[in-house]
Coordinates of C-alpha atoms in Angstrom, one line a residue:
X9 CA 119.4 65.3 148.4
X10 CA 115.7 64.4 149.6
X11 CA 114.2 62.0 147.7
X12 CA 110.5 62.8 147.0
X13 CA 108.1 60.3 148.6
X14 CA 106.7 57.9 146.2
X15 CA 102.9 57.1 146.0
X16 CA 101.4 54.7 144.3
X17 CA 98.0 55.7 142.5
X18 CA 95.6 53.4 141.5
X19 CA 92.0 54.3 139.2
X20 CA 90.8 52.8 136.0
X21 CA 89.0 56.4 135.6
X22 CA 92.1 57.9 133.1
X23 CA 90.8 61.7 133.5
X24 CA 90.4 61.4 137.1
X25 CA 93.9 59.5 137.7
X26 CA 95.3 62.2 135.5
X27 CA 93.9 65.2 137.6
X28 CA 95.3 63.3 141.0
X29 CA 98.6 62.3 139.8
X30 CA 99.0 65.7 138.2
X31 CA 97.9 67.3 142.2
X32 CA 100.4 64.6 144.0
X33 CA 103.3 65.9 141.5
X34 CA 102.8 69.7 141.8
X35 CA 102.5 69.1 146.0
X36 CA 106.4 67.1 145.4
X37 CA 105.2 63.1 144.8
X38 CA 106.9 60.9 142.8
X39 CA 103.7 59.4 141.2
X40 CA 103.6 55.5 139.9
X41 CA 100.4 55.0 138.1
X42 CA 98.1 51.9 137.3
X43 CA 94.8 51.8 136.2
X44 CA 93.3 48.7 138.1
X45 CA 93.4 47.0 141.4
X46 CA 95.4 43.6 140.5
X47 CA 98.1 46.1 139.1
X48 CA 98.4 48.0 141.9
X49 CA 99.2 45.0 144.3
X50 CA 101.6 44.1 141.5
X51 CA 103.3 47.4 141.7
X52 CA 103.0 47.3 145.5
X53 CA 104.7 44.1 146.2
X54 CA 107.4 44.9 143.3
X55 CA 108.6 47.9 144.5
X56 CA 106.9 49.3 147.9
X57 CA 105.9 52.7 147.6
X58 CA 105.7 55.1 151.0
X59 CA 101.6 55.3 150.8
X60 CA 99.2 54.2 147.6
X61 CA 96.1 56.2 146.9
X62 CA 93.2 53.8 145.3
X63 CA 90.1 54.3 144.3
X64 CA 87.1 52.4 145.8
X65 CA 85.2 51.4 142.3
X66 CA 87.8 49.8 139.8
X67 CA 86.8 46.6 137.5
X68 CA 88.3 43.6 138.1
X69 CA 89.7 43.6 142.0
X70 CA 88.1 47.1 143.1
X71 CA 89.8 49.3 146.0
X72 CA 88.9 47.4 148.9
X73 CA 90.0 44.2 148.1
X74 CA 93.6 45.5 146.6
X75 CA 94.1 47.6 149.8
X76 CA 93.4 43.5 151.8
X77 CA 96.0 42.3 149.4
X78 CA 98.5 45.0 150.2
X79 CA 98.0 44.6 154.2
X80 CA 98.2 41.3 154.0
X81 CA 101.7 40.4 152.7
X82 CA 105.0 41.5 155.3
X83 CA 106.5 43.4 153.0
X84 CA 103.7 46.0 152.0
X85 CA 101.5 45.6 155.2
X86 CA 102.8 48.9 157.0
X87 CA 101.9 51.3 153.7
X88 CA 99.3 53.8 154.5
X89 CA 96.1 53.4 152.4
X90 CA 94.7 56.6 151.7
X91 CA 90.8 55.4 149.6
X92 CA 89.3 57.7 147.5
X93 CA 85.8 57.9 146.3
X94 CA 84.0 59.6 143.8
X95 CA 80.9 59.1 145.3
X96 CA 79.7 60.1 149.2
X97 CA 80.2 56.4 150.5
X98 CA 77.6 54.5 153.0
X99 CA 78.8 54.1 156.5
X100 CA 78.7 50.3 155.9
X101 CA 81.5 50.7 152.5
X102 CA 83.4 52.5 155.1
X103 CA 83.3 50.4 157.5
X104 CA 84.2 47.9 155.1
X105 CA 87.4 50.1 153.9
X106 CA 88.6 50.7 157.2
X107 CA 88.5 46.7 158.0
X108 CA 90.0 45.6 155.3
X109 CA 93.2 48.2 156.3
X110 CA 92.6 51.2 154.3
X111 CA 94.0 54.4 157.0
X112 CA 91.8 57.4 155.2
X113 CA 88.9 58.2 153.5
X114 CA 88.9 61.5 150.9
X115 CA 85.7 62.1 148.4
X116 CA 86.5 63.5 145.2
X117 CA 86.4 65.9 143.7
X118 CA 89.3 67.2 146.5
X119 CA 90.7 69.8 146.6
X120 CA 95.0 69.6 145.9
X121 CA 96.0 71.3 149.6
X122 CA 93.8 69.0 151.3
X123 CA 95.2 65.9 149.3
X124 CA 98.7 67.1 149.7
X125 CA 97.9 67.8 154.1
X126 CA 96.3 64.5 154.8
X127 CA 99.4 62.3 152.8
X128 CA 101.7 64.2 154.6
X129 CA 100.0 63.4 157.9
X130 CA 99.8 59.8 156.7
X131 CA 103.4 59.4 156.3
X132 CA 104.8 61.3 159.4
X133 CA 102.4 58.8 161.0
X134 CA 104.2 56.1 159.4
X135 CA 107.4 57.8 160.2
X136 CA 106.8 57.5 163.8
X137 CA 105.8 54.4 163.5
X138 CA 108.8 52.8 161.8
X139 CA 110.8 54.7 164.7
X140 CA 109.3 52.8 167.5
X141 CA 109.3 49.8 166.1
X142 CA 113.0 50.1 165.5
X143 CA 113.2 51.1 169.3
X144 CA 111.5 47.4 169.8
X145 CA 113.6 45.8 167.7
X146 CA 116.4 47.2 169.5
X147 CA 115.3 46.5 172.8
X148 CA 114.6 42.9 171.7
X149 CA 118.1 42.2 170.6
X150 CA 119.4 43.3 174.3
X151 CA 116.9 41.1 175.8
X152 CA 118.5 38.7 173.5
X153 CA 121.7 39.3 174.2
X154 CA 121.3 38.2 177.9
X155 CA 122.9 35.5 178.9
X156 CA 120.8 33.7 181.4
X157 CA 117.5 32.4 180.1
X158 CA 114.5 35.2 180.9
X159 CA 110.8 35.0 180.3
X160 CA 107.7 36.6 181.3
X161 CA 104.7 34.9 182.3
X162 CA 101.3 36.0 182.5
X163 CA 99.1 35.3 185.4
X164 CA 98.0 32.0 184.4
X165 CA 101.8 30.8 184.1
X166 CA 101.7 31.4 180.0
X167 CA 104.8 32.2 178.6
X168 CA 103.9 35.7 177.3
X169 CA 108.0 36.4 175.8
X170 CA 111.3 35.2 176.1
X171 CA 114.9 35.3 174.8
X172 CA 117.0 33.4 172.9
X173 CA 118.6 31.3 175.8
X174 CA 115.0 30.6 177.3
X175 CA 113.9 29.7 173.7
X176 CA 117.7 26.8 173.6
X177 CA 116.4 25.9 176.7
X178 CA 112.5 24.9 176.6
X179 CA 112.5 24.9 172.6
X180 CA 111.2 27.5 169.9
X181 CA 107.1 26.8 170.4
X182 CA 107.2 27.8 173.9
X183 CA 105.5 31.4 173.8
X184 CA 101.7 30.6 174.4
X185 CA 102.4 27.8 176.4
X186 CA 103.1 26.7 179.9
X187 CA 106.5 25.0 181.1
X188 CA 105.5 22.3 183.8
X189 CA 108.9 22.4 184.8
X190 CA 108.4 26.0 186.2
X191 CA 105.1 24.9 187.1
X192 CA 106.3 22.3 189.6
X193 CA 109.0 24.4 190.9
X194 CA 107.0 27.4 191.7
X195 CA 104.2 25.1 193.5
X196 CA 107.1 23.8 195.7
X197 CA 109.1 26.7 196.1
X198 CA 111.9 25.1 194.7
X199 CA 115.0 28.0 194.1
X200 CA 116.7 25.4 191.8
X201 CA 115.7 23.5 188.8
X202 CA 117.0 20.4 187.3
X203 CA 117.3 20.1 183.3
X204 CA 119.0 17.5 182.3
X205 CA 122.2 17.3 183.1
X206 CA 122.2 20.9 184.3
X207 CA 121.3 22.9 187.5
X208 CA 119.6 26.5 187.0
X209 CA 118.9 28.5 190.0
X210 CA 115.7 29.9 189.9
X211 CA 114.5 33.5 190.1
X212 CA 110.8 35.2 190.0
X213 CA 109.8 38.8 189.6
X214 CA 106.7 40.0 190.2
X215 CA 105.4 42.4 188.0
X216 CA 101.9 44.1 188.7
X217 CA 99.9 44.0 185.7
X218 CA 95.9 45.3 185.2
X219 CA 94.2 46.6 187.9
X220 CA 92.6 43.2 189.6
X221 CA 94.4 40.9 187.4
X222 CA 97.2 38.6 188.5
X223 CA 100.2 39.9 188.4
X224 CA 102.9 38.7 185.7
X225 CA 106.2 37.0 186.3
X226 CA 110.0 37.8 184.8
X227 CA 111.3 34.4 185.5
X228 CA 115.2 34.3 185.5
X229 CA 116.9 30.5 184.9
X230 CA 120.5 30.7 185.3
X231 CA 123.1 28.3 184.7
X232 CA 125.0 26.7 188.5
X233 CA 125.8 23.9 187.4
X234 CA 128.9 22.2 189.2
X235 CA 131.6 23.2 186.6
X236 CA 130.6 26.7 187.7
X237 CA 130.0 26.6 191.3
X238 CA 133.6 26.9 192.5
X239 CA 134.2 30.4 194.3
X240 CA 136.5 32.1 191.2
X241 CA 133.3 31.1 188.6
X242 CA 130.4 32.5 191.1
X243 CA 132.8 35.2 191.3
X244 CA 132.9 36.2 187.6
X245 CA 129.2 35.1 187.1
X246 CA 128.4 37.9 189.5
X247 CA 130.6 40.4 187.7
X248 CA 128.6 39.6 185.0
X249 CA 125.3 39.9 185.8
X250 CA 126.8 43.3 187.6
X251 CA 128.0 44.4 184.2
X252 CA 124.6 43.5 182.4
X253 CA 122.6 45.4 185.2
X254 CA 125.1 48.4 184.9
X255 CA 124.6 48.1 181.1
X256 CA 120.8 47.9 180.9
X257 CA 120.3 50.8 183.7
X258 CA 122.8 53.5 181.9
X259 CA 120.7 53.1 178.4
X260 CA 117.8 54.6 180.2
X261 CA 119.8 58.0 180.7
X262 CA 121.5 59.7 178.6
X263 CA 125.4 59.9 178.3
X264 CA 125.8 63.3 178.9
X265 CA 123.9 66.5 179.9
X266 CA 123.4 69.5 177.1
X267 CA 125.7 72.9 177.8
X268 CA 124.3 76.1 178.1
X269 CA 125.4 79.2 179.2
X270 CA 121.8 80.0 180.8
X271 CA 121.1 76.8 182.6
X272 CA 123.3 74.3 184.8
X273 CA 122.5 70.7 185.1
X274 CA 123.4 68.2 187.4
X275 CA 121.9 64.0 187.7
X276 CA 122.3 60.8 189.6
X277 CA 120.9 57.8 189.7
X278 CA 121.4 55.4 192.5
X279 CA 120.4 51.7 192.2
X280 CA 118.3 50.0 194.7
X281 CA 119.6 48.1 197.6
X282 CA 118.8 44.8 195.4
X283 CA 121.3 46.3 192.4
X284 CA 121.4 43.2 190.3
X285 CA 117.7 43.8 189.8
X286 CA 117.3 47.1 186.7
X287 CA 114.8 49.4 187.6
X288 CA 112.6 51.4 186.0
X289 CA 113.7 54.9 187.1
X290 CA 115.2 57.0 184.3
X291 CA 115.5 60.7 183.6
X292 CA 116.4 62.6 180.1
X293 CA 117.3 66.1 178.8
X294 CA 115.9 66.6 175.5
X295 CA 117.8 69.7 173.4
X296 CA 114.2 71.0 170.8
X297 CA 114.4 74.2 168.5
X298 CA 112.9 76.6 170.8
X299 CA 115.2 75.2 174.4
X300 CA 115.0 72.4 176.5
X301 CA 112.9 69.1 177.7
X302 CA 113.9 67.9 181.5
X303 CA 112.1 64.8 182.0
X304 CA 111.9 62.3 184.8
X305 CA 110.0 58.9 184.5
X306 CA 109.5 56.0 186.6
X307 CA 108.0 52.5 185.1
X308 CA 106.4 50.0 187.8
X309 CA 108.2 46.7 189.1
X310 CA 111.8 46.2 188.0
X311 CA 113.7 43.7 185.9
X312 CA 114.4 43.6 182.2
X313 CA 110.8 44.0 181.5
X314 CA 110.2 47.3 183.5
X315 CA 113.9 48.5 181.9
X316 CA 112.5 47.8 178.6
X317 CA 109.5 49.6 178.9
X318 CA 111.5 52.7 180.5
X319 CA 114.2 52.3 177.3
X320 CA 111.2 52.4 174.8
X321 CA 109.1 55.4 176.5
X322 CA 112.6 57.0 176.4
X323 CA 113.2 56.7 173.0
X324 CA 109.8 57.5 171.7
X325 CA 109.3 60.8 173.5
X326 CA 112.6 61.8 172.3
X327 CA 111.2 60.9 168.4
X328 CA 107.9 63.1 169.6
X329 CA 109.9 65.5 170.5
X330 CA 111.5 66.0 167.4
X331 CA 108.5 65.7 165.4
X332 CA 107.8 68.9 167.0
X333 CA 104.9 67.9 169.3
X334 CA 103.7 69.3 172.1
X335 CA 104.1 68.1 176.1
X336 CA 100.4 67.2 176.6
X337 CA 100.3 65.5 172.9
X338 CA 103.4 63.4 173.5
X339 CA 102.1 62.6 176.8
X340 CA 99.0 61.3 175.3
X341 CA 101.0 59.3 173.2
X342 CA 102.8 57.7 175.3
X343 CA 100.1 56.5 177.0
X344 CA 98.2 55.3 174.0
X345 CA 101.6 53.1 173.2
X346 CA 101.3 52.1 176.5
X347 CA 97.3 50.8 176.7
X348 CA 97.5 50.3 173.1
X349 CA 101.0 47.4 172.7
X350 CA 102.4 45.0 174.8
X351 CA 104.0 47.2 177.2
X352 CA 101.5 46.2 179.6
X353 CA 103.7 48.3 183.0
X354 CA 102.2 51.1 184.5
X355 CA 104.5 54.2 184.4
X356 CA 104.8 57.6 185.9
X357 CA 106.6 60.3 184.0
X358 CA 106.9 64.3 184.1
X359 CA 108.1 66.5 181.1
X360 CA 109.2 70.4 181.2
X361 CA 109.6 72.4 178.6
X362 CA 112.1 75.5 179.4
X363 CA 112.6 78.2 176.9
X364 CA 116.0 79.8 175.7
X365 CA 114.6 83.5 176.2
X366 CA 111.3 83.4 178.8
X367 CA 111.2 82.4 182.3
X368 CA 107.7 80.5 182.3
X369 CA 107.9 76.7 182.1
X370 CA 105.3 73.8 181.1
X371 CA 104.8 71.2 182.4
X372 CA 102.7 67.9 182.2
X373 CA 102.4 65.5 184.8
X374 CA 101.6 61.7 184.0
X375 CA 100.9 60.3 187.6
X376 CA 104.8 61.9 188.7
X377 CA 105.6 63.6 192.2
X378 CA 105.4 67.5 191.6
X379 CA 108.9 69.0 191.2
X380 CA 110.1 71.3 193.8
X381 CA 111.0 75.0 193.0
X382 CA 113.7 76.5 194.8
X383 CA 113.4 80.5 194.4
X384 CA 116.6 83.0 195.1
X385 CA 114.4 85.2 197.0
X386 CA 112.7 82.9 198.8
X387 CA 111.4 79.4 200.3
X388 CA 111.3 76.0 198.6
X389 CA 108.1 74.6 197.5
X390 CA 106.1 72.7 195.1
X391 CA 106.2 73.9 192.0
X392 CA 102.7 73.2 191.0
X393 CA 99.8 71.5 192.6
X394 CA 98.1 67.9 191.0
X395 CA 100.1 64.9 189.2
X396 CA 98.0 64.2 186.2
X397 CA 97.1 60.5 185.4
X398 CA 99.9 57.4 185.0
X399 CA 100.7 56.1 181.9
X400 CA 98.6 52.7 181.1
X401 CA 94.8 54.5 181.9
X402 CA 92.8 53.9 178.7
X403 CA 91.4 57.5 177.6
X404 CA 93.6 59.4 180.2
X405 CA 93.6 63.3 179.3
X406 CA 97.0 65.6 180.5
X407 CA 97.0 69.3 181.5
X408 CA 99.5 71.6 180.8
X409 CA 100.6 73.7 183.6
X410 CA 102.6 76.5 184.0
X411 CA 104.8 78.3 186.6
X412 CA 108.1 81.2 186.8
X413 CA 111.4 80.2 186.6
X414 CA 113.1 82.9 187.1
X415 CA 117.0 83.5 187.0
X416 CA 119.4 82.2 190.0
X417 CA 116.0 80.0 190.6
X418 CA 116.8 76.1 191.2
X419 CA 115.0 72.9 190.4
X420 CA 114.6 69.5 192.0
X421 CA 113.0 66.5 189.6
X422 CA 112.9 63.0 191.3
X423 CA 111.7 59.9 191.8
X424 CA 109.7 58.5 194.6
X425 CA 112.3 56.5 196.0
X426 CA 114.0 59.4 197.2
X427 CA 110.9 60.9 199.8
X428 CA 108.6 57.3 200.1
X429 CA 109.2 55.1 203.3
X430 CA 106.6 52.4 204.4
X431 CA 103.5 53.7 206.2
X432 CA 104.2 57.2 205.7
X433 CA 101.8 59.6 203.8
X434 CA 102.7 61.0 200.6
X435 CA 101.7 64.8 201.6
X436 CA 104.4 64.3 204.6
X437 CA 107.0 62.9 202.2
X438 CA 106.6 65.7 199.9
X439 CA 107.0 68.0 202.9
X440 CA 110.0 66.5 204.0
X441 CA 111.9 67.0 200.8
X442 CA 110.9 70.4 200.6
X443 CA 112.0 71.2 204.3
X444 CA 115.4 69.2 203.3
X445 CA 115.8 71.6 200.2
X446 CA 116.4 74.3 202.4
X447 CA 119.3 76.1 202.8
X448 CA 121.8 74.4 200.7
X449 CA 123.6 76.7 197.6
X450 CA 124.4 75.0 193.8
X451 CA 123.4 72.0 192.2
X452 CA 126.2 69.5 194.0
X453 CA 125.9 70.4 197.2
X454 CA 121.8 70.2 197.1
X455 CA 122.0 66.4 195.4
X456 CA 124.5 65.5 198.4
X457 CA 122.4 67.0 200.8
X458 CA 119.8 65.5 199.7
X459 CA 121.0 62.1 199.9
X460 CA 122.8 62.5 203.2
X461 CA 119.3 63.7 204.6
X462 CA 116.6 61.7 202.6
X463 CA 118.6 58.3 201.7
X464 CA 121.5 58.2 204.1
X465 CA 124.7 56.1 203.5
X466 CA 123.2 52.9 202.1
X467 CA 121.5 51.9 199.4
X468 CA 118.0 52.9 199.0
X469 CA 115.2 50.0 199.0
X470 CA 113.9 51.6 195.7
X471 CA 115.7 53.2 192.5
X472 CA 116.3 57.1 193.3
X473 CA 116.6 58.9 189.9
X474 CA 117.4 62.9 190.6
X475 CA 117.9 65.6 187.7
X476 CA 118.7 69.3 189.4
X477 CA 118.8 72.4 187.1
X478 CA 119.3 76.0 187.5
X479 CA 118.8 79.3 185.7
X480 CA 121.9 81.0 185.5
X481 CA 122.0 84.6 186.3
X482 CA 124.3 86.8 183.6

């Protein structure tokens, strides 16, 4: 059984509270009522409610100051404040709302449909919100759960974030500060650092931040101290670090592909050549009401920053999926999370949206190589024209495109380290994977082929991501 959403109402006006409480029930609200401000951060901080509802003019501690009190404690500061006025308010009072945290303005007398629309709204907004802040937390306690000591540093040589073994290491104050110990090691180029009675090899990770700012380090401290520098200890302190890379790059895809009847899947990821160090390359398949989401992404730099980012845009496209939002809105929000938090990477990603019964597919680009279209009845090419703008552009728009996808037809989604190579143009890259996807029947033999031709035997010098589908003819 759902339980109804509780709201919290607050108005020292007994008529009027009745005639909102009475709209908030009907609409399916469990309704707590108070009649003054002081009582409503009371009931607040007793027993949270999912949003409160106050009105601006109460005697005593009036709207704007209650809804301060609320977003000020932990425990209540994540309630939606929805403020309601019987009275047109000045743009200075709300001004003066929205500062103190209030998320909505409504003037009475409103009407109940409208009332019942914008608390909905409210709390799927909140909804989301929980979810990706879950998805942080989670990604935090992997970053935890790393064994060396990690941090990244801003341009200046700040500590910006770092784990729990950093944190034993340099001691609990040191985000917002600067180590001098790194300091002096990265003036002299030093690869080792001596703490105490401990040895730590040193590694840094450039990560390109802002465009024209300095770029930020993932600094990497880990433990080779002489108890573990015999051959059988390096030996299973490589193993680890393999299993921890393995680890972190498999949660960016998923752990297996949907199965349908009217489409056939196939994916691989290869690691770069350097395949202790995660990358950002990731690819999804996302099942929605009306058919399927193929998605391929690619996050800037590498390291447990850059995997981090990729696990969290990941996760919250999958929760805007489900929410039921559209390709170009998701998009948009991921790229608001992006310029809006502390994921501070630029990212490329494109999204398409296949349907169980029509052959036209969207598709948004954020900054991604085009995917490549492999008709039956004829030659490979590009399956639209443009890329859209990366993730991490403040105020970046996305277009939704379309193109035919027609039964027996193939598709080839991938990331750019499968086609770039130093010095070459992008327009001659792209041309080369579409002369290489020539030629070659089913999903399998095209992703070997593709690797045999594009990537050869070794290991590529950047993560190759590749997610093939095709529409089934029956």
């Amino acid at each position: 059984m759902t339980l109804e959403p509780s709201i919290l109402l607050a108005d020292d006006d007994e008529v009027g509270r009745y005639v909102v409480a009475t709209m908030l029930r009907r609409a399916g609200f469990a309704v707590t009522e108070v009649a003054d401000g002081l009582s409503a951060v009371s009931a607040a901080l007793e027993s949270p409610p999912d949003l409160a509802v106050l009105d601006v003019k109460m005697p005593g501690l009036d709207g704007f100051e209650a809804c301060r009190r609320i977003k000020s404690h932990d425990d209540t500061r994540h309630i939606p404040v929805l403020m309601l006025s019987a009275t047109f308010m000045e743009t200075e009072a709300q001004v003066e709302g929205l500062e103190t945290g209030a998320d909505v303005y409504l003037t009475q007398p409103v009407e109940a449909p409208v009332l019942a629309a914008t608390i909905r709204s409210l709390l799927r907004a909140r909804s989301l919100e929980t979810e990706v802040r879950l998805a942080a937390a989670e990604w935090r306690t992997t970053f935890d759960a790393i064994s060396d000591a990690v941090a990244v540093l801003d341009g200046d040589g700040v500590v910006v974030r770092a784990n729990r073994a950093f944190h034993a290491t340099f001691g609990e104050d040191v985000v917002g500060a600067r180590v001098p110990a790194l300091d002096i090691a990265r003036d002299s180029g030093e690869l080792e650092l001596e703490l105490g009675d401990r040895t730590h090899s040193l590694r840094i990770d450039l990560v390109p931040d802002e465009i024209g700012a300095a770029p930020r380090m993932v600094v990497t401290l880990s433990d080779i101290t002489a108890a573990k520098r015999s051959e059988r200890e390096r030996a299973a302190a490589f193993a680890r670090e393999q299993t921890i890379s393995r680890t972190l790059q498999q949660s960016l895809l998923p752990e297996r592909l949907p199965s349908d009847e009217r489409l056939a899947l196939h994916a691989w990821h290869l690691a770069a050549e350097q395949e202790l160090i995660v990358g950002g390359d990731w690819y999804d398949v996302i099942e929605t009401h009306d058919g399927l989401w193929l998605v391929i992404g690619d996050v800037a730099g590498h390291g447990v920053a850059a995997a981090a980012q990729a696990g969290q845009l990941r996760h919250s496209l999958r929760v805007y999926a489900h929410e039921g939002f559209g390709l170009a809105e998701s998009v948009t929000r991921l790229n608001e999370l992006v310029t809006g938090t502390e994921l501070t990477d630029m990212a490329t990603m494109c999204i398409l949206a296949l349907s169980t019964d029509a052959d036209d597919v969207r598709i948004v680009s954020a900054g991604h190589p085009p995917p490549v279209l492999l008709p039956a009845d004829g030659p490979p090419r590009l399956a639209v024209t443009g890329h859209g703008v990366v993730l991490g552009v403040l105020g970046a728009t996305y277009e939704e495109l379309t193109f035919t996808f027609a039964p027996g037809d193939r598709l080839v989604l991938y990331t750019d380290g499968l086609v770039e190579r130093p010095g070459e143009m992008i327009d001659d890259a792209l041309q080369r994977l579409v002369d290489a996807c020539a030629d070659t029947a089913g999903l399998e033999p095209l992703r070997a082929h593709l690797f045999a031709t594009l990537v050869g035997n070794e290991h590529p010098r950047d993560d190759v991501a590749l997610l093939l589908a095709q529409r089934q003819v029956l």
